Tab-separated table of C-alpha atoms in Angstrom:
chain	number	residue	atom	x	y	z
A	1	UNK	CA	0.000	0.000	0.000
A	2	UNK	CA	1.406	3.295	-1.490
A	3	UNK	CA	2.275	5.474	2.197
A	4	UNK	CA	0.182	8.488	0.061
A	5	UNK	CA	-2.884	6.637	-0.521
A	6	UNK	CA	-3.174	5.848	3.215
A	7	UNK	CA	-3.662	9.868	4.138
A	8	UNK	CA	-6.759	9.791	1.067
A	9	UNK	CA	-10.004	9.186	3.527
A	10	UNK	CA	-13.314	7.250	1.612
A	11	UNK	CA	-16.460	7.929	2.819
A	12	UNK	CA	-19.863	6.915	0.945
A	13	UNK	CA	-22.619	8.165	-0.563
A	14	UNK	CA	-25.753	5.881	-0.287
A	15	UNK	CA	-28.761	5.920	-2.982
A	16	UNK	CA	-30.660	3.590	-1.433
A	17	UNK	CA	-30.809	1.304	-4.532
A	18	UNK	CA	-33.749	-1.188	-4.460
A	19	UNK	CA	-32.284	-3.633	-6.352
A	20	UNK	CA	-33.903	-6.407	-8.923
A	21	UNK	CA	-36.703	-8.120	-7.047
A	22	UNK	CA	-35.694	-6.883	-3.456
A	23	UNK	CA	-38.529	-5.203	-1.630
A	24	UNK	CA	-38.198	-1.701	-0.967
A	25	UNK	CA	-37.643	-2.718	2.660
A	26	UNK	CA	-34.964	-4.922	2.126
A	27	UNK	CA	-32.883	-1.749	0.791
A	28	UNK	CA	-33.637	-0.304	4.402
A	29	UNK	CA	-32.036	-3.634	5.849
A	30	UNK	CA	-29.394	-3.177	3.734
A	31	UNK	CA	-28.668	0.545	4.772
A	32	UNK	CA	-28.296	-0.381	8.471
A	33	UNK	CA	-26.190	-3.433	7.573
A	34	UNK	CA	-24.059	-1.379	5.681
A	35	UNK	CA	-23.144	1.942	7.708
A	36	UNK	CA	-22.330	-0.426	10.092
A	37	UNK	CA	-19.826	-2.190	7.630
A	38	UNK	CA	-18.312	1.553	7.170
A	39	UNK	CA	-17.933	1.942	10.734
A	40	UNK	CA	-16.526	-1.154	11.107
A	41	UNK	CA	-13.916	-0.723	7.993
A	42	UNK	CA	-13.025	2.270	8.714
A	43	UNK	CA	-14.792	5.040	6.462
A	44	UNK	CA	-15.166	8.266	7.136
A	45	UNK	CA	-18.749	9.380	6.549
A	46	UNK	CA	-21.991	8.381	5.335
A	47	UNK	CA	-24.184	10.462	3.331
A	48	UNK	CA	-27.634	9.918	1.860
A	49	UNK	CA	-28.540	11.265	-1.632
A	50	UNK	CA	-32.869	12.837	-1.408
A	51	UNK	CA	-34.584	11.591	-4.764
A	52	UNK	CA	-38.282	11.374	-5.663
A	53	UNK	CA	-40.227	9.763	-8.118
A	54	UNK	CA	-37.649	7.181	-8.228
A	55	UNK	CA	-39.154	3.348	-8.202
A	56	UNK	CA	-35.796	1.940	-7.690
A	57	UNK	CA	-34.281	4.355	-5.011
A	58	UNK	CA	-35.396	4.967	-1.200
A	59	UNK	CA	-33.492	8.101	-0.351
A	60	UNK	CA	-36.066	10.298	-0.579
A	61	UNK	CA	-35.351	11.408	2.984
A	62	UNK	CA	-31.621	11.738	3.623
A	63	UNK	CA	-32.343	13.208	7.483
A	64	UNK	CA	-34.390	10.602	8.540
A	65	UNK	CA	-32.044	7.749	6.960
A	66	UNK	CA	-29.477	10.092	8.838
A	67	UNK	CA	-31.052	9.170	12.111
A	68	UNK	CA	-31.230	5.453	11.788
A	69	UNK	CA	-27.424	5.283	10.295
A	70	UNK	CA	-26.418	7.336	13.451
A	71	UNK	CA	-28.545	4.843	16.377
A	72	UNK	CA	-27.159	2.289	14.893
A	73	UNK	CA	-23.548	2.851	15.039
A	74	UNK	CA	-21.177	4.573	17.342
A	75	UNK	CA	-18.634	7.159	15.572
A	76	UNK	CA	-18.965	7.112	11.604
A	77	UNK	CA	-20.478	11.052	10.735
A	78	UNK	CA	-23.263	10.437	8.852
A	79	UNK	CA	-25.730	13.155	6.976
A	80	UNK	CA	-26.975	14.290	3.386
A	81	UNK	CA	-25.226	14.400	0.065
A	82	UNK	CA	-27.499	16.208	0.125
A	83	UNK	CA	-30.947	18.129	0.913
A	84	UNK	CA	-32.122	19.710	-2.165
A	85	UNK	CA	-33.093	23.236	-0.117
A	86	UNK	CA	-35.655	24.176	-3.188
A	87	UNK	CA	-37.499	21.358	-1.770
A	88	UNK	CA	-37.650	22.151	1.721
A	89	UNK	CA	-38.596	24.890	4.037
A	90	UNK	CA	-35.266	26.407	5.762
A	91	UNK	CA	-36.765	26.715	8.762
A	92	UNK	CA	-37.817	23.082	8.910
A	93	UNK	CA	-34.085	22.061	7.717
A	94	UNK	CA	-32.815	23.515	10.450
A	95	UNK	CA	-34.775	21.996	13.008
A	96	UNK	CA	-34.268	18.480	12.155
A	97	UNK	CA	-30.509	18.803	11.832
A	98	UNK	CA	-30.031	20.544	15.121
A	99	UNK	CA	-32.503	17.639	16.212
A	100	UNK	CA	-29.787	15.566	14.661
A	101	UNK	CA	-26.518	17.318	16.039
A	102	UNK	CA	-28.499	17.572	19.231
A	103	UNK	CA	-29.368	13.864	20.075
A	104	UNK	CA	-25.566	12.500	17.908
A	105	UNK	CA	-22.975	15.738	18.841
A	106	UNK	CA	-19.924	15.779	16.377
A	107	UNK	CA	-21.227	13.043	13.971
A	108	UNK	CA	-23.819	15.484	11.686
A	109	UNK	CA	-22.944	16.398	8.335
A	110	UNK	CA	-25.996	18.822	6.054
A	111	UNK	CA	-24.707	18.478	2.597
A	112	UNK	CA	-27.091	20.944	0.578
A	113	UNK	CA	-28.317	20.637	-3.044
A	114	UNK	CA	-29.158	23.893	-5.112
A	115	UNK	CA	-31.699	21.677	-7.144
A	116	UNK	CA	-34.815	19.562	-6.968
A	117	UNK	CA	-33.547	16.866	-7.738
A	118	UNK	CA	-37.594	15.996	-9.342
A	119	UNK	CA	-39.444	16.569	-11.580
A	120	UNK	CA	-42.200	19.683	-11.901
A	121	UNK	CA	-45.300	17.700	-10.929
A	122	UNK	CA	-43.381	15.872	-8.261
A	123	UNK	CA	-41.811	19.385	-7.245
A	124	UNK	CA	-45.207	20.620	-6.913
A	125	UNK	CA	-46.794	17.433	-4.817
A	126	UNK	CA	-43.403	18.361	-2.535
A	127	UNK	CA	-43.898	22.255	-1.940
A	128	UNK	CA	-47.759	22.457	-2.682
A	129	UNK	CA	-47.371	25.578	-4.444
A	130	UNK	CA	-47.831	26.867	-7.771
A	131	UNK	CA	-45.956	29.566	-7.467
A	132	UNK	CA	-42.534	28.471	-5.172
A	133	UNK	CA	-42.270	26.195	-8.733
A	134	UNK	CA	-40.895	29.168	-11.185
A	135	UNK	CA	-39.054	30.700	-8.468
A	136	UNK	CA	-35.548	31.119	-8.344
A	137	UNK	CA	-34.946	31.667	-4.387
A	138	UNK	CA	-31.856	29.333	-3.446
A	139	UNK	CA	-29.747	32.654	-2.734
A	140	UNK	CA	-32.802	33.811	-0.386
A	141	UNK	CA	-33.516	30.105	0.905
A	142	UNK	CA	-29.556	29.339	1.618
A	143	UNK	CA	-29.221	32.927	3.787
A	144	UNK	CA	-32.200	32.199	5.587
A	145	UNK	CA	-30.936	28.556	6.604
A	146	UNK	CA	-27.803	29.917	7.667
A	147	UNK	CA	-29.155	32.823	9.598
A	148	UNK	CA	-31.816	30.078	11.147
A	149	UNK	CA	-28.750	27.866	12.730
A	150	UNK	CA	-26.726	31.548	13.353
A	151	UNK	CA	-29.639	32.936	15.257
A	152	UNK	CA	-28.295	35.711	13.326
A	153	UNK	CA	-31.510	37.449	11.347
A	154	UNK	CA	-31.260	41.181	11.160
A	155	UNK	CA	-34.358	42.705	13.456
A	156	UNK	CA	-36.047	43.934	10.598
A	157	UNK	CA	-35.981	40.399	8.783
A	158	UNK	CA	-39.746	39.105	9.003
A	159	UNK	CA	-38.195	35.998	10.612
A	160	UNK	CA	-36.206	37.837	13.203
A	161	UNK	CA	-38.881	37.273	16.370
A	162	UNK	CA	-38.844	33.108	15.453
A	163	UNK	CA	-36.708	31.580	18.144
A	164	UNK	CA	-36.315	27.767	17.250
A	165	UNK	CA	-35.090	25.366	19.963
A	166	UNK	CA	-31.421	24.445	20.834
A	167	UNK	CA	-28.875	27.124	20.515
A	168	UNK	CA	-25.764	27.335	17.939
A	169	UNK	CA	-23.409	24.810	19.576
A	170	UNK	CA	-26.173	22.438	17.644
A	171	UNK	CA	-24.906	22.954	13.934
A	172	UNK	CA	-24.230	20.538	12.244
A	173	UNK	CA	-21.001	20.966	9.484
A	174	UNK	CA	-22.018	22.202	6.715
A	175	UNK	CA	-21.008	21.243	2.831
A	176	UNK	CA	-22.533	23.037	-0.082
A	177	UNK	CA	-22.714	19.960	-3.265
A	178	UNK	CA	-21.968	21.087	-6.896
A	179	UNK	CA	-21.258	20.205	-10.128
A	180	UNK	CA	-20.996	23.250	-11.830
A	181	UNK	CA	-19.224	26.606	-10.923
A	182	UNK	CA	-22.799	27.503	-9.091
A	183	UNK	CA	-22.286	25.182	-6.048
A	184	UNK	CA	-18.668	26.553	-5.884
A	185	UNK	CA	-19.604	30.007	-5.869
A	186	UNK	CA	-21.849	29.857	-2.855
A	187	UNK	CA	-19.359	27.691	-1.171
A	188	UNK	CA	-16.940	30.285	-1.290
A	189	UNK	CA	-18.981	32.985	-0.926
A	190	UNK	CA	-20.416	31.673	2.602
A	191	UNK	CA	-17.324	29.858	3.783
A	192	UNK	CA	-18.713	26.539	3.672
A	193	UNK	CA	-17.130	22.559	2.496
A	194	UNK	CA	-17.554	22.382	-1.005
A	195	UNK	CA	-18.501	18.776	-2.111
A	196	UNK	CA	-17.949	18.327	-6.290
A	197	UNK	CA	-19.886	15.703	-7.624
A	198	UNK	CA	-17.361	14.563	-10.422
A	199	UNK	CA	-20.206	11.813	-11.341
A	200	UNK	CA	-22.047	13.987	-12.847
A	201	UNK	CA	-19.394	16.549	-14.248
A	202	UNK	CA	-16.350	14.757	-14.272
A	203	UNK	CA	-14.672	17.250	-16.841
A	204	UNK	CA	-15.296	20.205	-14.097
A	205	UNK	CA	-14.378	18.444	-10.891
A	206	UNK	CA	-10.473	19.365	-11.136
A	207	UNK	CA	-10.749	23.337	-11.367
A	208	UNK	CA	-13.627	23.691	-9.533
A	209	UNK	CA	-12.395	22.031	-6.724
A	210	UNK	CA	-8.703	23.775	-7.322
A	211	UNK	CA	-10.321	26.994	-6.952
A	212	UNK	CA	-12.084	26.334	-3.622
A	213	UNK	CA	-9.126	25.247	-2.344
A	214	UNK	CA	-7.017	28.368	-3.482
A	215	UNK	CA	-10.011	30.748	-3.142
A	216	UNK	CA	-11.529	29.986	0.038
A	217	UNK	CA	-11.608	32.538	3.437
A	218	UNK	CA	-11.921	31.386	6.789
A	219	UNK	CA	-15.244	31.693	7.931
A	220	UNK	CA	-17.722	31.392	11.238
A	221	UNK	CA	-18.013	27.732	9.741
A	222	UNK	CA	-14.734	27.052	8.756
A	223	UNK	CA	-11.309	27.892	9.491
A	224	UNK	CA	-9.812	26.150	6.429
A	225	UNK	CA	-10.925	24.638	3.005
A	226	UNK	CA	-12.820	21.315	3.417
A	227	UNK	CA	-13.593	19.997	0.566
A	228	UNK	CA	-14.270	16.239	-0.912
A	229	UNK	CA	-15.180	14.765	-4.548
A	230	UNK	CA	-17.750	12.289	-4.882
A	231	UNK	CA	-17.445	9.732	-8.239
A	232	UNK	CA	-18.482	6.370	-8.648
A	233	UNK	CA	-16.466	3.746	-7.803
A	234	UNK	CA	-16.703	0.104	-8.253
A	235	UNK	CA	-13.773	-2.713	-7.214
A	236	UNK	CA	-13.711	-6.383	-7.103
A	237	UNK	CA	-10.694	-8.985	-6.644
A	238	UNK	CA	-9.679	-9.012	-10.477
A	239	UNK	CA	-9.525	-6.572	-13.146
A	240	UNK	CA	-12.393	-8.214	-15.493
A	241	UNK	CA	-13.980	-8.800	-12.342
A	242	UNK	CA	-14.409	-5.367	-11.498
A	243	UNK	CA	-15.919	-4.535	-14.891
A	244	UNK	CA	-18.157	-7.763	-14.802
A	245	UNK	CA	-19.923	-5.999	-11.756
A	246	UNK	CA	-19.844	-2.536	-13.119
A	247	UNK	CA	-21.814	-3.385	-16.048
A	248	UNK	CA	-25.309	-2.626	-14.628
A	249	UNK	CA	-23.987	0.620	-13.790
A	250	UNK	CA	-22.174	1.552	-17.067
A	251	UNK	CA	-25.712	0.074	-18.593
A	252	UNK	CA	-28.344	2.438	-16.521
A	253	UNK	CA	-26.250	5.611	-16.972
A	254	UNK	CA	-25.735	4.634	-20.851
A	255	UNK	CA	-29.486	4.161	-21.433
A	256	UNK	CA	-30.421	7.805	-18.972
A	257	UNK	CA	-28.167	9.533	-21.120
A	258	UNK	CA	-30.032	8.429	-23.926
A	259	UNK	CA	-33.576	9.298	-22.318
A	260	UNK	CA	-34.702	6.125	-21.094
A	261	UNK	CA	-36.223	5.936	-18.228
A	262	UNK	CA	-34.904	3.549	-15.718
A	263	UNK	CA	-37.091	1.583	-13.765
A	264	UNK	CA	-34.982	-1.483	-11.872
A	265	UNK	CA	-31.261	-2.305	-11.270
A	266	UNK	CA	-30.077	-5.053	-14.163
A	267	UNK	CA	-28.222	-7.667	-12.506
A	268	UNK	CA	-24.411	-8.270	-13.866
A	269	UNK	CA	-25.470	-10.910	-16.278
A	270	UNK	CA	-28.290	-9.069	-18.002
A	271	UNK	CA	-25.843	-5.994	-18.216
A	272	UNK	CA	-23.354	-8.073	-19.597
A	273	UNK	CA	-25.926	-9.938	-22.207
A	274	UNK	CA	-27.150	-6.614	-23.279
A	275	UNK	CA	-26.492	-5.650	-26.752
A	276	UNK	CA	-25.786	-2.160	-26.968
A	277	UNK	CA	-27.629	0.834	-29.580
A	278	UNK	CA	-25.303	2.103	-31.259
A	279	UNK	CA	-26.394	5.335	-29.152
A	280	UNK	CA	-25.961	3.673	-25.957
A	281	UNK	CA	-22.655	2.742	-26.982
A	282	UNK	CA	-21.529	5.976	-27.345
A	283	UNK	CA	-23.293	7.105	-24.226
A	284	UNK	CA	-20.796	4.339	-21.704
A	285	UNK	CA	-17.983	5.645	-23.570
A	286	UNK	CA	-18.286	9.182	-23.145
A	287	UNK	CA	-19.366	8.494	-19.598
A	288	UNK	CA	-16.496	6.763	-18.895
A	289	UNK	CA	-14.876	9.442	-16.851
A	290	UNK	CA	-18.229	9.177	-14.226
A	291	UNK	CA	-16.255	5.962	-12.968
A	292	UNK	CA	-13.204	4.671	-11.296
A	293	UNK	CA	-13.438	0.725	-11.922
A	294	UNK	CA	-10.739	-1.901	-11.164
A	295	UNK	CA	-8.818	-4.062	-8.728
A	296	UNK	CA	-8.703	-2.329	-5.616
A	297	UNK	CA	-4.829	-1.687	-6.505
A	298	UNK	CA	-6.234	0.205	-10.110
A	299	UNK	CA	-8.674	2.071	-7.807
A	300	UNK	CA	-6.532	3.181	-4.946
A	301	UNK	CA	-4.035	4.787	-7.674
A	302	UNK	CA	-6.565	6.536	-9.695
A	303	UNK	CA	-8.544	7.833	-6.647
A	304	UNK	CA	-5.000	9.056	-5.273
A	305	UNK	CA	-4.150	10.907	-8.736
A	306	UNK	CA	-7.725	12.370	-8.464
A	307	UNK	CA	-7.636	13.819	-5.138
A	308	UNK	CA	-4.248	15.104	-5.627
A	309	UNK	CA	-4.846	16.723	-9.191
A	310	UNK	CA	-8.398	18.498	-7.299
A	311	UNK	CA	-6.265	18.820	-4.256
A	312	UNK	CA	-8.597	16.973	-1.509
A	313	UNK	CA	-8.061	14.714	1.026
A	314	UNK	CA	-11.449	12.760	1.037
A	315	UNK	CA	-13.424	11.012	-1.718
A	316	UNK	CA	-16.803	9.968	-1.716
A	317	UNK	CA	-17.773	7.002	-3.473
A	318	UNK	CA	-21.441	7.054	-4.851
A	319	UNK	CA	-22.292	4.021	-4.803
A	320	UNK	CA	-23.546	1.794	-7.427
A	321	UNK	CA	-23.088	-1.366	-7.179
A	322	UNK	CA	-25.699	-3.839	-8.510
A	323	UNK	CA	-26.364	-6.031	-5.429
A	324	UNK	CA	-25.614	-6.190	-1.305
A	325	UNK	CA	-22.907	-8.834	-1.392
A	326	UNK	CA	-20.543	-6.869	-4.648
A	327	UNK	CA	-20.976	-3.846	-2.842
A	328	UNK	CA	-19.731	-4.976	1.002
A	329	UNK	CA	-16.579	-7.294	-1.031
A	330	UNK	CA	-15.879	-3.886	-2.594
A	331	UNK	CA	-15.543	-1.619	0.366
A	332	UNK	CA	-13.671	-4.004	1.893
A	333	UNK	CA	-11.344	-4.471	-0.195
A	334	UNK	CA	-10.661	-0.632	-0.782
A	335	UNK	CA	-10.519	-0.262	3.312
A	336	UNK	CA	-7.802	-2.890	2.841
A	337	UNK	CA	-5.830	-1.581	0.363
A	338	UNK	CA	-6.200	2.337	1.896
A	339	UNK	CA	-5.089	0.788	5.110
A	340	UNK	CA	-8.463	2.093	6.490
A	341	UNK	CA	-8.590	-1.471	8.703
């Protein structure tokens, strides 16, 4: 094990995947089964993605999935990559993570997402308003969260006289998500962690995350830069191994890039039976840069060239892999080879 991989800490990002016929509340067995597994190996943190309208994903509450991941372990943070604020009411944000921070002290992380997430009807059915749908209020929404957890409204704000329980010990820390020089500007411009989601915009996860780093100013949040990269990342004990279990993976995105609409996990022998459009093939190979897939040896050296080149010391691995037993053999094996256990 390379000495420089060792300082790189993994953490993971959890969709909730329900996976080919699996119920829906066997992906909830599988959550608690595998935060503990983190703990155990070693990771960092573990985040929850919010999605709706999804049949084959359960995180469509991060902070109550938050809650169960932290009773049932003892140290791993845990928290939201991330609450999509235009879903949400600030105020109501703010409670339940300083309910979080309150009841599990040092262990909360609120990651927060500038966007739905959903579509317009299901936006809609979420906020129950016609009108919050055209509007264009993060800025607003993001000041007012802060100034919620700050206690820190000027006494002309409208919200000044609301006085929610707790006090500001009770804050949880605080990551802004992006994949696009949006995310990073608010980041910087409130002093927050800056998590790049390299999944989705691989090509922009280098300089955006090289200009947090070299841009960033000490804040009531954050003395220094924190900053992370999520991407997804899929190991196994061989080489062909590896890319026999990716395949569901590199199949979904390839067919969502080309407008399908994804209803259910393939398993690894569908994927790898599937013949290809000639638009789907095009679709895995330009998203090719969305994954890191290999031995655990291949992965630990690419992750380490990644988080050096966008000059972090975490990655978060969004997970994807197509069934319960791949995915625990794979974060095992990268804890092994980081020297995480």
């Amino acid at each position: 094990m390379d000495s420089e991989n060792s300082k790189l800490k993994l953490s993971i990002l959890d969709f909730v995947h329900i996976y080919k016929d699996n119920l829906a509340s066997k992906s909830l067995k599988n959550v608690t089964e595998m935060v503990q597994l983190a703990e155990e190996l070693g990771y960092s943190r573990y985040w929850f993605t919010e999605h709706h309208n999804t049949t084959n994903l359960m995180s469509t509450s991060p902070d109550m999935l938050s809650m169960h991941a932290a009773a049932h372990t003892k140290k791993i943070r845990v928290g939201s990559g991330g609450v999509m604020l235009p879903n949400h009411s600030p105020l109501k944000v703010m409670e339940n993570f300083t309910l979080l921070e309150g009841l599990y002290p040092g262990r909360i992380d609120l990651g927060i997402g500038r966007a739905s997430g959903t579509d317009a009807q299901t936006m809609l059915a979420l906020l129950r308003s016609r009108e919050l749908l055209g509007a264009n209020d993060f800025p607003e929404q993001l000041d007012d969260l802060l100034s919620f957890f700050n206690r820190s409204f000027k006494e002309t704000h409208p919200f000044s006289h609301i006085n929610p329980p707790g006090d500001e010990s009770m804050v949880p820390d605080l990551y802004m998500l992006g994949s696009s020089e949006g995310g990073l500007h608010f980041a910087l411009q409130k002093g927050l962690g800056f998590v790049f989601a390299a999944q989705l915009a691989p090509q922009l996860a280098v300089p955006m995350l090289r200009a947090y780093k070299n841009e960033f100013k000490p804040s009531s949040y954050l003395n220094e830069p924190k900053s992370m990269m999520a991407i997804m990342v899929i190991t196994a004990e061989t080489e062909e191994e590896a890319e026999f279990v990716a395949g569901p993976a590199e199949l979904m995105w390839a067919q969502m890039s080309t407008g399908k609409k994804i209803l259910s996990f393939p398993t690894p022998t569908e994927a790898k039976n599937h013949t290809y459009t000639l638009a789907e093939a095009s679709a895995r190979e330009h998203n090719k840069a969305r994954f890191v897939i290999g031995s655990a040896e291949t992965v630990a050296e690419k992750l380490h060239q990644m988080a050096k080149a966008s000059l972090v010391d975490e990655i978060i691995i969004a997970d994807f892999y197509p069934n319960q037993e791949s995915r625990k053999n794979g974060h095992k094996l990268l804890a092994k080879q980081f020297g995480l256990i």
